[in-house]
Tab-separated table of C-alpha atoms and ligand atoms in Angstrom:
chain	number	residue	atom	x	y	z
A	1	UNK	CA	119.961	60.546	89.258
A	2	UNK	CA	122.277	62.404	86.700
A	3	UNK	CA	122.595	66.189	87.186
A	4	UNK	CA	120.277	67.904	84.674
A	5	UNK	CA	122.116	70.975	82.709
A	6	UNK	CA	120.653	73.636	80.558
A	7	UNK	CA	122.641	75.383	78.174
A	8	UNK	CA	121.244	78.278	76.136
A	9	UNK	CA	123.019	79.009	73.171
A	10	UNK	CA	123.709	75.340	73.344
A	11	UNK	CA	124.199	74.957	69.433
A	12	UNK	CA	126.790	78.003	69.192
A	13	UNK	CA	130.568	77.943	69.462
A	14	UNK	CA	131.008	77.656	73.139
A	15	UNK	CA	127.884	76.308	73.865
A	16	UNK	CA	128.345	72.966	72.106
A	17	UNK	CA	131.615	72.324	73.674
A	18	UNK	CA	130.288	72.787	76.986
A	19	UNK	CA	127.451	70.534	75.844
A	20	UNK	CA	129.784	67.451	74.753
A	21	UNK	CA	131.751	68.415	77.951
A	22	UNK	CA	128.781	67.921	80.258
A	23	UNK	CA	127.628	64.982	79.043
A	24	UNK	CA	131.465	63.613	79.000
A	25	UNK	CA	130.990	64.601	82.903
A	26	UNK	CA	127.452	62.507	83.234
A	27	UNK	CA	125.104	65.256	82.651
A	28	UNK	CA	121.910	65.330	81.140
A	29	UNK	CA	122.074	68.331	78.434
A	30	UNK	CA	119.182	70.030	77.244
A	31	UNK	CA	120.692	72.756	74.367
A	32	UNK	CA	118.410	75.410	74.077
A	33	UNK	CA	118.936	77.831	70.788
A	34	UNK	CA	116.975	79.754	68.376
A	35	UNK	CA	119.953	79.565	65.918
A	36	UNK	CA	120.233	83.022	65.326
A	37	UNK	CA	124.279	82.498	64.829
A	38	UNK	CA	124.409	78.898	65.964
A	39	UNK	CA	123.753	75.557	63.716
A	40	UNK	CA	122.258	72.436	64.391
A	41	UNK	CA	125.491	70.971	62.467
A	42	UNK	CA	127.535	71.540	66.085
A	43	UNK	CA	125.556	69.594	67.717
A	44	UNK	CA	124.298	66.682	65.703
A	45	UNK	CA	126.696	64.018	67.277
A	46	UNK	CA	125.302	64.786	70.318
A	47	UNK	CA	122.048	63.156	69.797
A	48	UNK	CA	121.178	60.623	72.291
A	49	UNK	CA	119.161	59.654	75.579
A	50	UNK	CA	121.010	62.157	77.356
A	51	UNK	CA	120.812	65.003	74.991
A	52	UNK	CA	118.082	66.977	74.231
A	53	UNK	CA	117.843	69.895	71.820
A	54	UNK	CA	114.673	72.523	72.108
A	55	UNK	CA	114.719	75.638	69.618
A	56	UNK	CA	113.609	78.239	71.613
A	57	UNK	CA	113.894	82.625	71.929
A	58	UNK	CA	115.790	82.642	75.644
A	59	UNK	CA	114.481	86.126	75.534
A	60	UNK	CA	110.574	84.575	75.424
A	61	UNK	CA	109.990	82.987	78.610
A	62	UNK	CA	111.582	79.799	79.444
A	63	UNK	CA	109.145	76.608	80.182
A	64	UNK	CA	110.751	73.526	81.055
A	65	UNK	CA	109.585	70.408	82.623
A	66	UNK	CA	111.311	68.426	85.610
A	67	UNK	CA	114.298	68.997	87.799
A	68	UNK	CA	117.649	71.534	86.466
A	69	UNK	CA	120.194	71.806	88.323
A	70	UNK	CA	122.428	73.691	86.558
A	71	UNK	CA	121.582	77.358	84.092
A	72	UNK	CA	124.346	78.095	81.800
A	73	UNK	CA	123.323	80.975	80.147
A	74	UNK	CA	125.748	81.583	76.928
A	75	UNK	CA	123.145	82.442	74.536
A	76	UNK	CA	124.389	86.217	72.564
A	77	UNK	CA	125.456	86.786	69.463
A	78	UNK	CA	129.590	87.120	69.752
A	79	UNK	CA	131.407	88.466	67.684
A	80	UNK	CA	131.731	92.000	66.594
A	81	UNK	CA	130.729	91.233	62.912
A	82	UNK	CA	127.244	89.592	64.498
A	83	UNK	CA	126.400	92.481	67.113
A	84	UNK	CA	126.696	95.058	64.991
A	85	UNK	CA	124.169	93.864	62.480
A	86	UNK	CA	121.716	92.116	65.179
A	87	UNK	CA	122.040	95.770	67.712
A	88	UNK	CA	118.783	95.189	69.324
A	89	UNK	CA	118.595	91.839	69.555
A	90	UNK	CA	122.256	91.689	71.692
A	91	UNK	CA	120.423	94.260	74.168
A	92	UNK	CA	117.226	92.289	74.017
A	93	UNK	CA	119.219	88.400	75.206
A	94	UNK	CA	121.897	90.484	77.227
A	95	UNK	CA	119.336	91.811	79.245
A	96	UNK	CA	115.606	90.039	78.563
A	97	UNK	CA	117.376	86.752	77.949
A	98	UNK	CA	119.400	86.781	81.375
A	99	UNK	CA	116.208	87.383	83.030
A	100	UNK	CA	114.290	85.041	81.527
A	101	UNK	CA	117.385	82.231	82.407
A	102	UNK	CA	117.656	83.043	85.900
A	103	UNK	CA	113.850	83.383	86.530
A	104	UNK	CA	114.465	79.333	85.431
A	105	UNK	CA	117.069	78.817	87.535
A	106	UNK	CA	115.270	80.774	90.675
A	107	UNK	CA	112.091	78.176	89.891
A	108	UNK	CA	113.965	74.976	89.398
A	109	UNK	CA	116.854	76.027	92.585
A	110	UNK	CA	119.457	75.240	90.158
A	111	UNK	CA	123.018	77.397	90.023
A	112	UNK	CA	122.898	79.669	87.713
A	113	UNK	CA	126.004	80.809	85.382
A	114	UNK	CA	126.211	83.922	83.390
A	115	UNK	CA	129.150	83.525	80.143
A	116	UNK	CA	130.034	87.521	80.170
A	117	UNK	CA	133.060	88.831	78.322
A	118	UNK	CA	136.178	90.734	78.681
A	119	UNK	CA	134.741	93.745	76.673
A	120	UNK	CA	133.096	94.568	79.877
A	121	UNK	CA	136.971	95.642	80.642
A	122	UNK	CA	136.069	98.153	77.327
A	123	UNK	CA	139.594	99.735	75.959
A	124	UNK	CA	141.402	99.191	78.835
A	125	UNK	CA	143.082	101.912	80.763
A	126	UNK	CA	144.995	99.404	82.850
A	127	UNK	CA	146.565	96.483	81.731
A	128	UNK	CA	146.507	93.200	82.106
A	129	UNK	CA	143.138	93.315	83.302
A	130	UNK	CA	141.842	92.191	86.534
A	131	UNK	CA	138.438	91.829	88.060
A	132	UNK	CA	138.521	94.858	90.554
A	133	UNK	CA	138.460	96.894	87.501
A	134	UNK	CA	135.467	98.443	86.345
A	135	UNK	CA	135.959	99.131	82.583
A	136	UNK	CA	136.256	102.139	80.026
A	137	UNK	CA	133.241	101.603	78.059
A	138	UNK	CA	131.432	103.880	75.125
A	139	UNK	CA	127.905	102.840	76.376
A	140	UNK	CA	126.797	105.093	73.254
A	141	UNK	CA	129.567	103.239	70.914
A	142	UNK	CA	128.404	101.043	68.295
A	143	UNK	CA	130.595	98.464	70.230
A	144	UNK	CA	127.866	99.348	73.460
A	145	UNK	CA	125.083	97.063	72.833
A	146	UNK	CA	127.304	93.960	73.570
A	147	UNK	CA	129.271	95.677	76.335
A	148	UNK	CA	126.289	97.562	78.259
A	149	UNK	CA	124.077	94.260	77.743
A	150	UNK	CA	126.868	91.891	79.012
A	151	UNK	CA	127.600	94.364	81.988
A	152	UNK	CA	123.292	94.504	82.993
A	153	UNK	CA	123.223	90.704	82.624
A	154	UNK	CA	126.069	91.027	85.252
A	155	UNK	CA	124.360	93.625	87.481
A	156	UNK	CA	121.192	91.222	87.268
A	157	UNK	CA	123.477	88.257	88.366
A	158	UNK	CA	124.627	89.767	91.168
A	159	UNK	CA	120.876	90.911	92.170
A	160	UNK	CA	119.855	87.429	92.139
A	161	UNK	CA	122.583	86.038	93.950
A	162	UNK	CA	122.340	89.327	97.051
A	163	UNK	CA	118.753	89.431	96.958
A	164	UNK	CA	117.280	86.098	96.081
A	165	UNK	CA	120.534	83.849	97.307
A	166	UNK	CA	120.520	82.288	94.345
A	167	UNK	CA	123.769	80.312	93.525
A	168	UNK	CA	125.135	82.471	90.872
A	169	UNK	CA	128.633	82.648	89.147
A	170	UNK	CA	129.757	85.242	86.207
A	171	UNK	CA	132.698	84.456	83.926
A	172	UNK	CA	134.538	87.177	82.512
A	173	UNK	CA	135.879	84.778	79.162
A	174	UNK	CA	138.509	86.339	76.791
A	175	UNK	CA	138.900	85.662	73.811
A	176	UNK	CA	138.495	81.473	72.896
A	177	UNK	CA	139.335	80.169	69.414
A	178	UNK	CA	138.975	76.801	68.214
A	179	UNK	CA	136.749	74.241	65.938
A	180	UNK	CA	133.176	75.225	65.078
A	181	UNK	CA	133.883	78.908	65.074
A	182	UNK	CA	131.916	80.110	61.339
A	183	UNK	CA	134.082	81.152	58.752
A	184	UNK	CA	133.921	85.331	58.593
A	185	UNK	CA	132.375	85.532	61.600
A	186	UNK	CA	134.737	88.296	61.921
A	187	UNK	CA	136.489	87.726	64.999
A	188	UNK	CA	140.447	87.579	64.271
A	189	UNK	CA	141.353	83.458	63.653
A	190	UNK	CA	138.049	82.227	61.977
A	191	UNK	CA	138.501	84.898	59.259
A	192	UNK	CA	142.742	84.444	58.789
A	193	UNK	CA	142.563	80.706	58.286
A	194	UNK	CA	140.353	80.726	55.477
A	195	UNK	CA	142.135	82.603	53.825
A	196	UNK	CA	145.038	81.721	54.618
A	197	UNK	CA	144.210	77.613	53.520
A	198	UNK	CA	143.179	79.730	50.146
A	199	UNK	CA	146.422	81.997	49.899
A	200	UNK	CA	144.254	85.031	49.863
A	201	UNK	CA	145.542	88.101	51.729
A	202	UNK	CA	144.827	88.036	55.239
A	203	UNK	CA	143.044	91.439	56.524
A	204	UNK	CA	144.638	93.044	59.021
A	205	UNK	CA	142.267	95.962	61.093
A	206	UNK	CA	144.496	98.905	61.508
A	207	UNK	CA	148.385	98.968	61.818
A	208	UNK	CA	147.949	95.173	63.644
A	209	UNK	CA	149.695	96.429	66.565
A	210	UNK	CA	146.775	95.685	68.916
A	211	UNK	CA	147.349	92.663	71.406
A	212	UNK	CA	145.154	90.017	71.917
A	213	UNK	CA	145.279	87.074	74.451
A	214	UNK	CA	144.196	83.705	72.689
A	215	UNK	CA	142.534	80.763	74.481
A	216	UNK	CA	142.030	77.398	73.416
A	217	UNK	CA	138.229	76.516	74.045
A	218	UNK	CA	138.792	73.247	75.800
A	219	UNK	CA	141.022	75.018	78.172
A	220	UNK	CA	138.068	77.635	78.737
A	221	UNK	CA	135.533	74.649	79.214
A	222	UNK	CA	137.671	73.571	82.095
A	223	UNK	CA	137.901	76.533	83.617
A	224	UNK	CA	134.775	77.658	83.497
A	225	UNK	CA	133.305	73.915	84.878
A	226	UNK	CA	135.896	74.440	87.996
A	227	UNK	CA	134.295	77.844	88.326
A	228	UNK	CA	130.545	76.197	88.082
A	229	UNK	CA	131.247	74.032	90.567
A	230	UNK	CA	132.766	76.094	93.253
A	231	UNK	CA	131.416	78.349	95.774
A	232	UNK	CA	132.336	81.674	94.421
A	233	UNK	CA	129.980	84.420	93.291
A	234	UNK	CA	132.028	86.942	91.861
A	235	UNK	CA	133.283	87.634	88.520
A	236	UNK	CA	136.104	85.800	87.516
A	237	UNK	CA	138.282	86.179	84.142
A	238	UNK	CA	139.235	83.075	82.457
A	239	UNK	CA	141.483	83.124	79.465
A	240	UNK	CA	144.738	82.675	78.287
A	241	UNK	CA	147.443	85.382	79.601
A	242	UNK	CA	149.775	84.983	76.428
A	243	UNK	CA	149.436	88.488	74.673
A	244	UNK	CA	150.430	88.902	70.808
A	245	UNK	CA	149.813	91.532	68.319
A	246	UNK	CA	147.324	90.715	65.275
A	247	UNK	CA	150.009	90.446	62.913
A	248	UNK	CA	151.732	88.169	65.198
A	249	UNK	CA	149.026	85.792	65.193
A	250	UNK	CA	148.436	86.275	61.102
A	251	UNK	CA	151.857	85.110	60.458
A	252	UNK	CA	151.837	81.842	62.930
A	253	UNK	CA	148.601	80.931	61.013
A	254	UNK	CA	150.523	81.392	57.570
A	255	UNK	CA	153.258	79.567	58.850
A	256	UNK	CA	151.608	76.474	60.736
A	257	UNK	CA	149.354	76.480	57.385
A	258	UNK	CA	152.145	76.509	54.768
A	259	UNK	CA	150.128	79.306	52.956
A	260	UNK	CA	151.066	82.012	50.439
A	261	UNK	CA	149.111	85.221	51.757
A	262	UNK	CA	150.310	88.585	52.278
A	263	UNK	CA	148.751	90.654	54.986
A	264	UNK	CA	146.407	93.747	53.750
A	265	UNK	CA	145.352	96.675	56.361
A	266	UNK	CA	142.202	98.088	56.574
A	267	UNK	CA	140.560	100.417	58.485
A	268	UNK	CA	140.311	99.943	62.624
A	269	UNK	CA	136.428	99.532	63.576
A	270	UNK	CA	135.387	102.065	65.575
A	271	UNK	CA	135.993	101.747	69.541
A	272	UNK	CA	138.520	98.616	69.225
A	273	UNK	CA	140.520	97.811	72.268
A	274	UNK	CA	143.960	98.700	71.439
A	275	UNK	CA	145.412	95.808	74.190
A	276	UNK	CA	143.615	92.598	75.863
A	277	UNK	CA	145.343	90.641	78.529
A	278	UNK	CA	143.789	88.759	81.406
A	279	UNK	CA	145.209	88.638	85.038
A	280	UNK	CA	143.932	85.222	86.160
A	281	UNK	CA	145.428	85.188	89.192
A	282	UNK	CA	142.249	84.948	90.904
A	283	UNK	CA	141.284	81.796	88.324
A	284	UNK	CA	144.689	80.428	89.781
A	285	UNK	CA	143.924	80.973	93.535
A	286	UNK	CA	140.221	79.742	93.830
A	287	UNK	CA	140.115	77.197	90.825
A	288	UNK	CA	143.398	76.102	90.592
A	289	UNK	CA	143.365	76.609	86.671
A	290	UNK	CA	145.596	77.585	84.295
A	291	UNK	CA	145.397	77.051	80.450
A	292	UNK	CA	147.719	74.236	79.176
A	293	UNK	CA	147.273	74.151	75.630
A	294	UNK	CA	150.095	76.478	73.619
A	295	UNK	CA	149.056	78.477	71.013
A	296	UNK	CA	150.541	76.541	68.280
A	297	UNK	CA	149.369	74.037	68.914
A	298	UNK	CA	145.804	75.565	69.351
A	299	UNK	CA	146.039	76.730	66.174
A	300	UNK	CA	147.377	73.149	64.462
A	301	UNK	CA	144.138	71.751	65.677
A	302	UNK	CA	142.191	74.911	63.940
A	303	UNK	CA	143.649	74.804	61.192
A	304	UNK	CA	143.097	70.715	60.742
A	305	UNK	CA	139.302	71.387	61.358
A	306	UNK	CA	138.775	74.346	59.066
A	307	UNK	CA	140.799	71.944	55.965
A	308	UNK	CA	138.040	69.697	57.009
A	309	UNK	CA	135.092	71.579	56.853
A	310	UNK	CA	136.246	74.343	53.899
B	401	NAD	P1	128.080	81.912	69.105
B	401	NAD	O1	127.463	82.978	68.283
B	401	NAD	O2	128.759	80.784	68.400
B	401	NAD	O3	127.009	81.279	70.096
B	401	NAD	C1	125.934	82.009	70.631
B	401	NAD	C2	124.683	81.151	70.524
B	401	NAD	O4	123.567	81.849	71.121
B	401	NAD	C3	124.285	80.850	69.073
B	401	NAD	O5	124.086	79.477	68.905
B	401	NAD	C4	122.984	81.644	68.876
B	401	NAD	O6	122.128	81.052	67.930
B	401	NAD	C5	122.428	81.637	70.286
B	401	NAD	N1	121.467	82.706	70.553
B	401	NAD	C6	121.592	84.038	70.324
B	401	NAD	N2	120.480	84.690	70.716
B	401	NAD	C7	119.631	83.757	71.238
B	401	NAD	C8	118.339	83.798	71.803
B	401	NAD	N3	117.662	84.949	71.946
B	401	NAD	N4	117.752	82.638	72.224
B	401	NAD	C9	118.421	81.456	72.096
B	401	NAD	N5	119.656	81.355	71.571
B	401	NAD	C10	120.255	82.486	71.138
B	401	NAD	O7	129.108	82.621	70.110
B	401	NAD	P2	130.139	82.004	71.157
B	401	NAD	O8	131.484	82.477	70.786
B	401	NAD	O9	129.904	80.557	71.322
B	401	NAD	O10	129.709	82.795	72.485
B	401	NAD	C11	128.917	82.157	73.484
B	401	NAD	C12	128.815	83.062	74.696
B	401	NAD	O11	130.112	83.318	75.233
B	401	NAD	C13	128.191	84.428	74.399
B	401	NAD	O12	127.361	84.801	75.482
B	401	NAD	C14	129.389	85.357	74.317
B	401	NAD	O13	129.065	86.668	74.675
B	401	NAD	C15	130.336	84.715	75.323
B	401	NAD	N6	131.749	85.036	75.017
B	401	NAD	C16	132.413	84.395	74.009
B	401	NAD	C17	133.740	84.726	73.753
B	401	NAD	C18	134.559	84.010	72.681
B	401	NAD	O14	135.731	84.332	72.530
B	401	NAD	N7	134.026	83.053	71.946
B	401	NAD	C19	134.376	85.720	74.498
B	401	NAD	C20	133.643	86.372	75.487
B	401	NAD	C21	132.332	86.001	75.744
């Protein structure tokens, strides 16, 4: 019998990757979405015996028929662009939605993984970041209903996993770039390429001195697979250590894409973290992962599938 997955927010970003990963690794995938900020286009060439798609609310309760043996909840809206507009509705599948996913997984006796985020870190007061820290959050921020709804779903995990020994594992992922991100989503890479491949000025939040630590997403699918399939219950950060500033990353993308644009500041959204840089020391130790793809050429492959898709 092939191990039976379920990945909600299956038709997003992350979530398809992890769904072309599984089956790659013999799974049977069912993608659950309601393609609030996913598409149906990410997943498409997934269609087959072993891959299922349902379009379902994650924060309505979850019916499914047969065995699961794995709950990989990644279903949230992402970036800061999304979050902002859909407030409510980040609280509502942060906290609701996480429920409603492990009640699943506590039914079916599957392991249960929770995709939470480095913003749970807030703006950091120590740096890099490692999991024994607990975070300088604005729970009354604008930048609060993804950070106070990522660090319930975590609370929750851990509940399930002290009180209801469930098999439970929490990611801490920082930030992941690669194909299938949307165009002006608003995270950082997604918006410079575009316009970038159209020489338009790239905007730059602020003076661009803030640091950010880039990931390549099959890197993170990796690591987050080793972490799946261990026997560890605690958070653990996966991302890519190598810091740069903003404006450092803005100018590799103009150079690696041959483009024309001049940067443009504007003003710094409200809350930003000023620095973001995991320790994965721990991801080292217990996983024996590290990220291997360098970030130009990361960015290469971007850049290739946004001039494919633009
Ligand atoms: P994404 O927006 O591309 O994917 C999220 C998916 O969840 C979308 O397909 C969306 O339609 C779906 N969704 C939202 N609400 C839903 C609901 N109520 N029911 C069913 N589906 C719903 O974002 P992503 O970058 O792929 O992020 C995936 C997960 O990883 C999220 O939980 C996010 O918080 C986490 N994460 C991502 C990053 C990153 O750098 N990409 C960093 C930290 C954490």
């Amino acid at each position: 019998m092939k191990p039976r997955s379920l990945v909600t927010g299956g038709a997003g970003f992350l979530g398809s990757h992890l769904c072309e990963h599984l089956l790659k690794l013999g799974h049977q995938v069912i993608a659950m979405d309601n393609l609030l900020t996913g598409t149906i286009s990410n997943i498409e060439h997934l269609q087959g015996e072993d891959f299922k798609f349902i379009k379902h609310d994650v924060t309505e309760y979850i019916y499914l028929a047969g065995p699961v043996n794995y709950v990989w909840h990644f279903a949230s809206p992402a970036s800061p662009l999304d979050y902002l507009q859909l407030p409510i509705h980040t609280l509502k599948v942060g906290a609701l939605g996480t429920h409603k996913a492990l009640g699943l997984a506590f039914e079916k006796k599957a392991s249960f993984m929770l995709a939470s985020t480095s913003e749970v870190y807030g703006d950091p007061l120590i740096h890099p970041q490692e999991e024994e820290y607990w975070g300088n959050v604005n729970p009354v921020g604008p930048r609060g209903v993804y950070d106070e709804a990522k660090r319930f779903g975590e609370a929750l995990t851990m509940a399930y996993h002290r009180y209801k020994d469930m098999n439970t594992k929490i990611v801490r992922i920082f930030n992941t770039y690669g194909p299938r991100m949307r165009p002006n989503d608003g995270r950082a890479i997604p918006t410079f390429i575009p316009q970038a491949l159209k020489n338009e000025p790239i905007t730059i939040f602020g003076d661009g001195k803030q640091t950010r630590s880039f990931c390549y997403v099959d890197d993170l699918i990796e690591g987050i697979c080793r972490l799946m399939f261990s026997d560890y219950h605690e958070p653990v950060n996966i991302g890519n250590p190598h810091e740069m500033t903003i404006t450092e990353m803005a100018q590799l993308i103009i150079e690696l894409s041959g483009s024309k644009s001049k940067l443009i500041n504007k003003p710094l959204p409200v809350d930003d973290p000023k620095v973001r840089q995991p320790n994965i020391s721990l991801a080292k130790k217990l996983l024996d992962w590290e990220p291997k793809v360098p970030v130009n050429e990361g960015i290469q492959r971007t850049i290739e599938w946004f001039q494919n898709v633009l």
